[in-house]
XYZ file of C-alpha atoms in Angstrom:
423
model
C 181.467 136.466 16.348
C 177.755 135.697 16.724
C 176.096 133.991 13.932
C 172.528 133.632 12.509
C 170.630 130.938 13.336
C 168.622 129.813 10.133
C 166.104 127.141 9.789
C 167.886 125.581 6.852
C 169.178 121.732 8.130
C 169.576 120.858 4.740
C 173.053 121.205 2.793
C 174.827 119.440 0.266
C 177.723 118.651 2.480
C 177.926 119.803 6.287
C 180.776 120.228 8.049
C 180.937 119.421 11.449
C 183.300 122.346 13.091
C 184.114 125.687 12.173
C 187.768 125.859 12.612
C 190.552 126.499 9.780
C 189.899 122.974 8.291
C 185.862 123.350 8.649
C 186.006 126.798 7.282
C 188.698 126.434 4.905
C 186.592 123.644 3.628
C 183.287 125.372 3.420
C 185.351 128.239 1.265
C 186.271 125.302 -1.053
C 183.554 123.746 -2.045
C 181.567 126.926 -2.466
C 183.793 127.386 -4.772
C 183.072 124.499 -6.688
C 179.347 125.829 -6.641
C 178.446 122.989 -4.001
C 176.049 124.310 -1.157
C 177.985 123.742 2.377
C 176.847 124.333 6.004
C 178.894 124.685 8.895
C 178.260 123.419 12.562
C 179.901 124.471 15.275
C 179.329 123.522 19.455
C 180.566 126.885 20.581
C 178.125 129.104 21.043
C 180.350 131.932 20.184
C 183.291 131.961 17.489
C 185.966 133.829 18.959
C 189.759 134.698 18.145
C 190.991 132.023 20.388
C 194.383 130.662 20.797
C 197.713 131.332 20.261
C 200.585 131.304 17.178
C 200.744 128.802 13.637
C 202.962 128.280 11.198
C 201.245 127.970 7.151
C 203.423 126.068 5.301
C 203.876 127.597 1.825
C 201.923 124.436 0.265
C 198.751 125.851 2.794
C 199.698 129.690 1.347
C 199.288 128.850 -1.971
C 195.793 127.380 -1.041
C 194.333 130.302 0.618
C 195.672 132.364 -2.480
C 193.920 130.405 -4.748
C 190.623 130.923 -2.503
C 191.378 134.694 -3.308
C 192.701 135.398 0.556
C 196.361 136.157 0.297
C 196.296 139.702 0.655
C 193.815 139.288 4.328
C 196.634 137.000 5.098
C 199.431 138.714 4.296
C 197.911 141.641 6.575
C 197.623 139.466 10.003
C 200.465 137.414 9.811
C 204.459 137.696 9.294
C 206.299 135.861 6.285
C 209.356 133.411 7.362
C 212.194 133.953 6.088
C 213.986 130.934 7.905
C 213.858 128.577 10.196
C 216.454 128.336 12.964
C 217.817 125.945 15.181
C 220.024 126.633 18.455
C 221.030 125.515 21.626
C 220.069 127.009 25.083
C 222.496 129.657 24.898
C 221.256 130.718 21.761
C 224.102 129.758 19.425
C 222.936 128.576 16.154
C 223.274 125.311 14.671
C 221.845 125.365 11.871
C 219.030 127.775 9.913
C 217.387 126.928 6.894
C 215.745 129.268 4.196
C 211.673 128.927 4.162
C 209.216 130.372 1.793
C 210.230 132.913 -0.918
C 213.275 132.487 0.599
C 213.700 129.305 -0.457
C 212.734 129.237 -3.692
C 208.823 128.674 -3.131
C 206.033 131.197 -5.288
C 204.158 131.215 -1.900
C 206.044 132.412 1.975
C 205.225 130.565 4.762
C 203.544 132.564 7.374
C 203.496 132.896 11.161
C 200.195 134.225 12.292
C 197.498 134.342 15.607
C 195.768 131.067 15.523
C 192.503 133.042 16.839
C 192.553 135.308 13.649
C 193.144 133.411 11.405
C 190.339 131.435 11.816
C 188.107 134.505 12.085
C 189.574 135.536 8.664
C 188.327 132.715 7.336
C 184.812 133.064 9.074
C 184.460 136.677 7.848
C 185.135 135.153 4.182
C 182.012 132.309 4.642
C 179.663 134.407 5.753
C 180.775 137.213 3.221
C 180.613 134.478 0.199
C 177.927 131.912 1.185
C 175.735 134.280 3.413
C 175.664 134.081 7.678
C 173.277 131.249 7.703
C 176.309 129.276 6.452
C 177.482 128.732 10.005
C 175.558 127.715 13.102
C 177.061 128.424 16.385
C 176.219 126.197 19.663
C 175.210 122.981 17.545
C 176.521 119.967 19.275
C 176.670 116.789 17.378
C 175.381 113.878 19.039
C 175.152 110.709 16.337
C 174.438 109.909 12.494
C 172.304 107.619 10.749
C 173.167 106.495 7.352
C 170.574 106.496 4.663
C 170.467 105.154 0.855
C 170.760 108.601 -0.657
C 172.556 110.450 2.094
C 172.857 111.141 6.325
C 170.788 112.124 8.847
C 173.005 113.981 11.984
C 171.324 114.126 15.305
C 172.366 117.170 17.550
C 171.175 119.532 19.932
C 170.669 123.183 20.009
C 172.650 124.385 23.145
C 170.828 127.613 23.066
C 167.572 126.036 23.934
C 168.416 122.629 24.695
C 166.101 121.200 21.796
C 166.836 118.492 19.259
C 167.898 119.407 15.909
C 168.174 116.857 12.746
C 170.430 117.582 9.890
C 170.417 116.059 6.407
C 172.872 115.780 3.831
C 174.542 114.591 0.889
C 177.803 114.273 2.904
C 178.983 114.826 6.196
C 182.839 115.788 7.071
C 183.743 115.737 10.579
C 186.544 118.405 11.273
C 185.553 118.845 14.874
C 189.111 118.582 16.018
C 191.470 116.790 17.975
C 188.653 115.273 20.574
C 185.961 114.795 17.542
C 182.905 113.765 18.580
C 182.456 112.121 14.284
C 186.277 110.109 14.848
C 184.334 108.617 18.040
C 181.429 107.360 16.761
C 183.147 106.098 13.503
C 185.743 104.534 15.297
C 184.467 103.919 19.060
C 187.046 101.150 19.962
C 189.922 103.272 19.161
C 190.824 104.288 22.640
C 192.614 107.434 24.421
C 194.581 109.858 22.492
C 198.845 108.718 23.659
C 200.773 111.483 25.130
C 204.644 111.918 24.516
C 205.193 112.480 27.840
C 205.813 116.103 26.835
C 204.009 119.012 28.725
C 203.776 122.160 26.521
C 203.387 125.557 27.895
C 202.017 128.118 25.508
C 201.770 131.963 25.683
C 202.008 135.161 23.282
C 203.686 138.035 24.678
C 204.182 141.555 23.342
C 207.638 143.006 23.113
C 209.707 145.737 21.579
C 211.667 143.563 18.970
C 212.378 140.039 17.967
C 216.164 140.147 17.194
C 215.728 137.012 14.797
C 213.788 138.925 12.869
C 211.764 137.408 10.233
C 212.633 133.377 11.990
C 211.249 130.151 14.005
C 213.425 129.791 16.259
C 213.836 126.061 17.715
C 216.234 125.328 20.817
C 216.752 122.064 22.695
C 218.682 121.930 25.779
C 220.798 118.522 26.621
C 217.760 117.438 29.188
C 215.603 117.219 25.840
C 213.721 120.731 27.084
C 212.573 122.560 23.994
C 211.358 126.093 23.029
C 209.990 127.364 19.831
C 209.661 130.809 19.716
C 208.261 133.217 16.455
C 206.981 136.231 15.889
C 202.766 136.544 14.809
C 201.334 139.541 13.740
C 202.099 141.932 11.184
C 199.916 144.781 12.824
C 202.610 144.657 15.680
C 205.213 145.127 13.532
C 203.420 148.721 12.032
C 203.312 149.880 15.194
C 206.480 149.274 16.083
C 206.414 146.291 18.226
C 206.197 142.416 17.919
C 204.494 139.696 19.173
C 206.020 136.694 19.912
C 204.569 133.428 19.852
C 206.489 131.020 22.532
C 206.207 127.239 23.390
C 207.807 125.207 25.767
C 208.201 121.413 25.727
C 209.098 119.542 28.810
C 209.476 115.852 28.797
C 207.217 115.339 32.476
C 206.083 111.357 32.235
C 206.358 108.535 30.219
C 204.597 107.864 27.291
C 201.576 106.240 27.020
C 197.708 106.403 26.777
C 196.379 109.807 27.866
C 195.356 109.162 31.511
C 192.323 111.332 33.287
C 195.165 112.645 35.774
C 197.220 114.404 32.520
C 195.783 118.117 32.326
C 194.192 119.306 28.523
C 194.199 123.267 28.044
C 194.481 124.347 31.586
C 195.913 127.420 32.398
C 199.695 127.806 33.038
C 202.051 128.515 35.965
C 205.150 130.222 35.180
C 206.310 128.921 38.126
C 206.001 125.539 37.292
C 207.596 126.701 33.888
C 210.629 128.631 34.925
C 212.276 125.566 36.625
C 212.879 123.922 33.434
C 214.942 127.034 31.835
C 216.865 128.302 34.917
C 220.335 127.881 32.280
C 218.977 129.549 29.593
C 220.573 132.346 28.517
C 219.359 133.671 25.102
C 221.287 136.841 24.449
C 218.228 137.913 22.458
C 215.542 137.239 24.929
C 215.212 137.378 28.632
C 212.737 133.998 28.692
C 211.578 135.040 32.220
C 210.334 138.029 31.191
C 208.840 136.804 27.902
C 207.343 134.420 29.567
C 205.648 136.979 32.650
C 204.479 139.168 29.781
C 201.625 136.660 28.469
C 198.385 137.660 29.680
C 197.983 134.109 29.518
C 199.865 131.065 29.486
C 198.026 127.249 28.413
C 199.175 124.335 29.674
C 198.157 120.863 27.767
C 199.956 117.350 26.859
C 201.838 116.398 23.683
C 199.514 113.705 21.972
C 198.812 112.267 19.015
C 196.925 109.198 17.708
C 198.397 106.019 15.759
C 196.806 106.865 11.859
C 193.729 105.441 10.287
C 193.855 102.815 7.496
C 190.647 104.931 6.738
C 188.793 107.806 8.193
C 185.150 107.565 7.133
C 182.730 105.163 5.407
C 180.157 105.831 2.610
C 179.365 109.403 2.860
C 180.996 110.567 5.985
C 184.372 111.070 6.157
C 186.982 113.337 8.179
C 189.557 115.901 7.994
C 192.280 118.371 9.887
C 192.932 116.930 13.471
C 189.624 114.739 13.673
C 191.505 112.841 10.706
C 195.047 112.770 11.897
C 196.244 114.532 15.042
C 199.914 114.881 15.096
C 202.791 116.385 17.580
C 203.312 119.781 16.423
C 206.845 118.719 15.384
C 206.766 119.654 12.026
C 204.794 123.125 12.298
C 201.793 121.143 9.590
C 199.050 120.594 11.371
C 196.974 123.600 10.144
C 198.731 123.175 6.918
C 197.157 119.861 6.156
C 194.048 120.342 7.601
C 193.741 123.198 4.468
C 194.944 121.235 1.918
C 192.563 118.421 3.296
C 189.346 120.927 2.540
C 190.830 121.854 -0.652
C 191.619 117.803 -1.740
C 188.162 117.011 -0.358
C 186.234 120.125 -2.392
C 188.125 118.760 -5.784
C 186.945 115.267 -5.732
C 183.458 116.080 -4.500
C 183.742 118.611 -7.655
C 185.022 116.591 -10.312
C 183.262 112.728 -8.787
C 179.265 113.583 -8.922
C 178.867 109.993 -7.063
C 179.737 111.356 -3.215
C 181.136 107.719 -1.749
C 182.790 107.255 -4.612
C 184.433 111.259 -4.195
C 184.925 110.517 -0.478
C 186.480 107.212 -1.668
C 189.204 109.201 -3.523
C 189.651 111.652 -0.973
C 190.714 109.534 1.378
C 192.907 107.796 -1.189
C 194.818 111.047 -1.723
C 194.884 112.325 2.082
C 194.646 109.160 4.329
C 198.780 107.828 3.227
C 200.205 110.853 2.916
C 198.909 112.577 6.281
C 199.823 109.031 8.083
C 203.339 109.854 6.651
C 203.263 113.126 8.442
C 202.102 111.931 11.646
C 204.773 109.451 11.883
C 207.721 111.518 10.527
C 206.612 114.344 13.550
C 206.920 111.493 16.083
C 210.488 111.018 14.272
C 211.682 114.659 14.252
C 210.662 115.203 17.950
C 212.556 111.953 19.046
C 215.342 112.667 16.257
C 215.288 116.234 17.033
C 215.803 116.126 20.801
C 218.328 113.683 20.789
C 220.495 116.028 18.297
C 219.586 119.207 18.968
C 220.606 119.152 22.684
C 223.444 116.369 22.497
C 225.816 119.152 22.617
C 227.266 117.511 19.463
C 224.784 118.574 17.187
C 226.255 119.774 13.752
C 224.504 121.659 10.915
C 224.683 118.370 8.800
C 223.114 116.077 11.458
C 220.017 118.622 11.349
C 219.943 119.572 7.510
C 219.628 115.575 6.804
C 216.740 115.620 9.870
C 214.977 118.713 8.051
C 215.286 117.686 4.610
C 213.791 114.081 5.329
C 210.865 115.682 6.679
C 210.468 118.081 3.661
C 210.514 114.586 1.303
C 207.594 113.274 3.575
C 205.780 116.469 3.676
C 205.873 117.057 0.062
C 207.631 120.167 0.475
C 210.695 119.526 -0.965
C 208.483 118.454 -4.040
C 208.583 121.739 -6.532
C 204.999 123.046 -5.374
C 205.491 125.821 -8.109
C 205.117 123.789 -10.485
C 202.077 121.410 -8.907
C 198.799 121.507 -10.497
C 195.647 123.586 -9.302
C 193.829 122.298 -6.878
C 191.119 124.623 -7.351
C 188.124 122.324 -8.815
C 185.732 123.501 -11.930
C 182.471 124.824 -10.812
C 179.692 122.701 -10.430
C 176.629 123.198 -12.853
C 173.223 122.944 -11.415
C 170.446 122.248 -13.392
């Protein structure tokens, strides 16, 4: 999707990034009656990507922002998540969602469309001059009542200059705002895990309404979900498949380490030559995908803090994690909604930031670390051959205290903010 290009450079808050954190965040605070403007370096928003898992804490969320129903349309509720070894035998599954007791499902859904179900929603609610496309961010200057963002217009090559109240970077995993907040912070550190990602369109899913999670005993890994409820009308499914492969040691991210390139099945198919699902034929799951990414397992060691006066992150600028625990979209949602609140109820903005950051900063740190713990944890287990259902519901149910979601969420207060009155 094409956006307008307005004159405004003026907002309350800008955002810097219009992915599900950026967006999700803009839908917030407009909310809250506080003006927000999006910028985004593509030039062009488009339904990128592949599968995600929303956590039910991110569901409720996007149903108090009035979106459940747009939701519920795209994606697929889980009904449990699964855990087997490479010849498909399960060792343990766990209720998710509704089905475990939540108000809220969890739902599997295309990446791409989600995020252009959000983007629909801004520019339906706060007008298409709330996002502008092909605005790369270049530096900040800090001034006594607010910041000044230097960028350029990638259209025309000109310089741009933004001012605002506040500034939230949620420009993803290679944020240009982390950078110049934090320039001595070094390389992103790779697991030493390759991932190979596709989406491929099949005739049925025979576990149904599950994430399924395999490890073999050479710590190889597959995740594998259906995506898209308008599959399912017509009969079909769409499966959502990644593949982790442990190719290096750990350690910084070098420049020889590849980042979104596209895949080779045969430099895939080596690594699952004994897998035999008697659900799936992986080979031909894995030929199906029009396309198939290929990018490193990283993450970064977290922030004591993300931001300073009136500038602050969020989502995977903030805290980029292994995908171990299926939360990274989650949190960068309930970021935007934490963030909206405090700027809502706090009408000093450092002082709102200040308390954002409070709220987010220990508990996403928690996540970051527990992922790095249930990817070591659960590839040792998983593909010992010894694995039992007890070794995996102690590994799941630790995470779910650090994530908060073994918390009781149905009973958690509202984050939705009251509405700020302008004079």
């Amino acid at each position: 999707m094409e956006t307008t290009h307005s004159s405004s450079t003026t907002a309350d808050v800008i955002i810097v990034g219009g992915g599900i954190g950026g967006l999700t965040a803009a839908l917030s605070l407009h909310a809250a009656g506080i003006e927000a403007l999006v910028l985004e370096s593509a030039r062009e928003i488009r339904p990128l990507g592949v599968g995600i898992n929303l956590q039910s804490a991110a569901v409720r969320e996007l149903d108090e922002l009035g979106l459940l129903d747009e939701l519920g349309a795209l994606g697929v509720p889980v009904v449990e998540q699964k855990f087997v070894n490479n010849s498909g035998r399960t060792l343990f599954g766990e209720a998710r969602g509704k089905a475990a007791g939540y108000n809220w499902d969890l739902y599997s859904v295309h990446r791409g469309e989600l995020q252009m179900m959000l983007l629909d929603a801004v520019v339906k609610r706060l007008g298409p001059d709330a996002v502008r496309t092909g605005v790369q961010v270049e530096g900040f200057e800090e001034t006594a009542d607010g910041v000044r963002l230097h960028a350029v217009d990638r259209a025309t090559g000109s310089q741009v200059t933004f001012t605002a109240g506040a500034v939230v970077g949620a420009d993803g995993i290679h944020s240009t705002l982390r950078g110049l907040l934090h320039p001595d912070e070094g390389p992103l550190k790779w697991s030493g895990v390759t991932m190979w990602r596709g989406v491929a369109e099949a005739e049925s899913f025979a576990p149904g309404n599950s994430v399924v999670i395999a490890v073999d005993d050479k710590k190889t890994g597959l995740v594998a979900y259906q995506i898209s409820g308008a599959a399912l009308k017509r009969g079909r499914t769409l499966i959502n498949w990644v593949c982790l492969v442990p190719t290096g040691r750990p350690g910084p991210l070098g420049s020889d380490v590849s980042w979104n390139a596209p895949g080779k099945i045969e430099d895939l198919l080596p690594h699952y030559a004994d897998w035999d699902f008697d659900w799936a034929d992986l080979r031909d799951l894995f030929a199906k995908s029009e396309e198939i990414l290929e990018y490193p397992m990283v993450d970064r060691d977290p922030l004591p803090s993300w931001g300073r006066g009136r500038i602050t992150l969020l989502g995977d600028a903030a805290h980029p994690g292994y995908p171990a625990g299926a939360n990274g979209g989650t949190q960068a949602i309930i970021d935007a909604r934490v963030l909206a609140y405090h700027l809502a109820v706090e009408p000093d903005v450092t002082k709102a930031l200040a308390a954002y950051e409070a709220d987010r900063v220990p508990a996403t740190a928690a996540i970051v670390l527990a992922n790095r713990e249930v990817d070591r944890v659960g590839r040792n287990t998983s593909g010992s051959g010894t694995a039992s259902g007890k070794d995996l519901e102690e590994l799941t149910d630790s995470y779910d205290r650090t994530t908060g979601e073994a918390e009781k969420l149905n009973g958690r207060a509202s984050l939705t903010p009251p509405r700020v009155e302008r004079g």
